[in-house]
Amino acid sequence: MGTTAAQAQGTSLPTSWLQLIGLLPAPTYDPYASQIPRRRPGHPPEPLPMFVEQNPDALSPAPVDQAGSFVPVPDRWRIMESLGLNTPWYDPYNQNVLKGDKPIIGEEWFFSFTGISDTLLEPRGIPTPVGPQSGPEPGSNDVLGDTNQIILAQTAITSFLLYKGDTAFKPPDYEFRATLAFNYNRVRTQEVRALNVDPTFGTSRDDGFIGVQELFVTKDYRTASARYDVDEVRVGIQPFSSDFRGFLFQDNQPGVRFFGNRDNNRWQYNIAWFRRLEKDINSGLNDLTKGPRKDDIFLASLYRQDFPFTGFVSQAIFAYNRNREDSSFYDSNGFIQRPAAIGREFPRTYDVGYLGYNGDGHIGRLNLTVAAYAAVGKQKPGVFVAQDTDIRAGFLAAEASMDFDWLRVRGSLAYASGDKDPYDDRSTGYDAIFENPIFAGADTSYWIRQNLPLIGGGGVALAGRNGLLANLQSSKEQGQSNFDNPGIQLIGIGADMDLTPQSRVSANINHLWFSETEVLKVARATADVGRNIGTDVSVSWIWRPYFTQNVILRLSAATLLPGQGLKDLYGEDTKYYSVLGNFILTF
């Protein structure tokens, strides 16, 4: 037993309770007292053990009954402090008021602080366009220049959480959270106008930004059952992931979200509305200095535990993206973001609905994640034509894995439909709202991590940074979804190897194709572009010296061995590589 929440500071605990939990020494009993027989009712006394008959002094008096004796202690969270056991404020592993281990106001309000330092160093090679003013180095032609670049980024994240309630069995009654991110980044390239539209800015850029990543309040407004099935509402800038792997929408955006569970947590639901913020183009952080975008997202999702198999979770989801960004927008580097510089370069709007199924869990020893989405809607006008077009597109993905002691092997498949004819009235290239896929090696993969500019096709990327889809957007942060794209196909294998409890090595090999190439031919004004993108090979090492997430070192390397499709787009001699060093400290 322990004290209840109603026992306030200044009350006392029985000494016997403190003895029970080991905070005070138990009374000293004679080691042979258990040998003294008890008299059974209706029976004569049993003889004493031989040792006791020969050593009568071994019998000690019965211990004093201390049930009524009390030792004053502070509230139940500070019992250890009353015994002189204190931990410094900078120790997150033991009882700490800064980590929500003890109330900060009264007995119901707790505070938790999280600090993160994220340092990144990334040399890379990507196709780099030569500006109209030409490049500074000899050997640059009128399309491609030197591909070598290097990125240094330092991000400091501070998160503050204040909440009310005992969270041992149920969510907090109230929760207030604010998270700020401070980013400094330095990028160096070999070509002018690669970083800024003004060539006088040169080949390097230093930039800093402060973003508000979370600013919300959560209220637990209903407890629906004795097992703490609840209904909650959250208002403000908040993190949200539409599915298990971030295929459709994973971001921190302002909105209102209702969520909860039923039937002892077997059912969970989300109903949400978000209006997207502009993002700083160089850091990817939320930019509150600009007004919200005219881009609304409505979502409803329902989860079922242990369906259709025990240990497997199924999710049905519907999402509606309403975009009314019909005016021009330029980023802080001077490049146009909306409309994208491809096709007619005319402002457009769109309404698109996503109907999807997602599953995640295990079937026996087989770990399995699946995702399927259908996108249906309309855009006004099309990217390449003046008339409106109907959106009809689809996406499928699956990743299966199995564990063998310290080794996990996995296979990955993905398909996103492409547009066969950019000049008809149907847009059949699949695009997401804001993807952040944890799939097929995630950001260790060259293809997923890097943004490849579509040379000759305007200021758009063949694939965006931290994205799987070949969607021809101006950028993931500030661009619009584009359903006139070539689509993507992927098949891959990989393995995670836990060499020690501290050290993990992961390796991935993915082969990629375009689903269709007609859009690329039109955008590049070329007769032929092959479907074969190439083979993506990557390896990473993660080291956690203290067996926790508080100190993490990650080193990775990746390369893309080009197929005919990339050779047609970027030539034979382009080198595709990425080396990443990432050091994370968390308090």
Short mmCIF file of C-alpha atoms in Angstrom, two decimals, residues 181-185 207-212 279-280 283 285-289:
data_model
loop_
_atom_site.label_atom_id
_atom_site.label_comp_id
_atom_site.label_asym_id
_atom_site.label_seq_id
_atom_site.Cartn_x
_atom_site.Cartn_y
_atom_site.Cartn_z
CA ALA A 181 13.89 25.20 -32.07
CA PHE A 182 16.98 27.33 -32.75
CA ASN A 183 18.78 26.46 -35.99
CA TYR A 184 22.05 27.65 -37.52
CA ASN A 185 23.13 26.25 -40.87
CA ASP A 207 21.62 31.37 -41.97
CA GLY A 208 19.88 31.18 -38.60
CA PHE A 209 16.24 30.82 -37.60
CA ILE A 210 14.00 30.31 -34.55
CA GLY A 211 10.86 28.22 -35.07
CA VAL A 212 7.88 27.44 -32.86
CA LYS A 279 8.19 27.18 -43.13
CA ASP A 280 11.65 28.65 -43.25
CA SER A 283 15.90 25.12 -41.75
CA LEU A 285 11.12 25.15 -39.11
CA ASN A 286 7.71 26.78 -38.69
CA ASP A 287 7.71 30.48 -39.57
CA LEU A 288 5.27 32.53 -37.47
CA THR A 289 6.42 35.82 -39.00
#
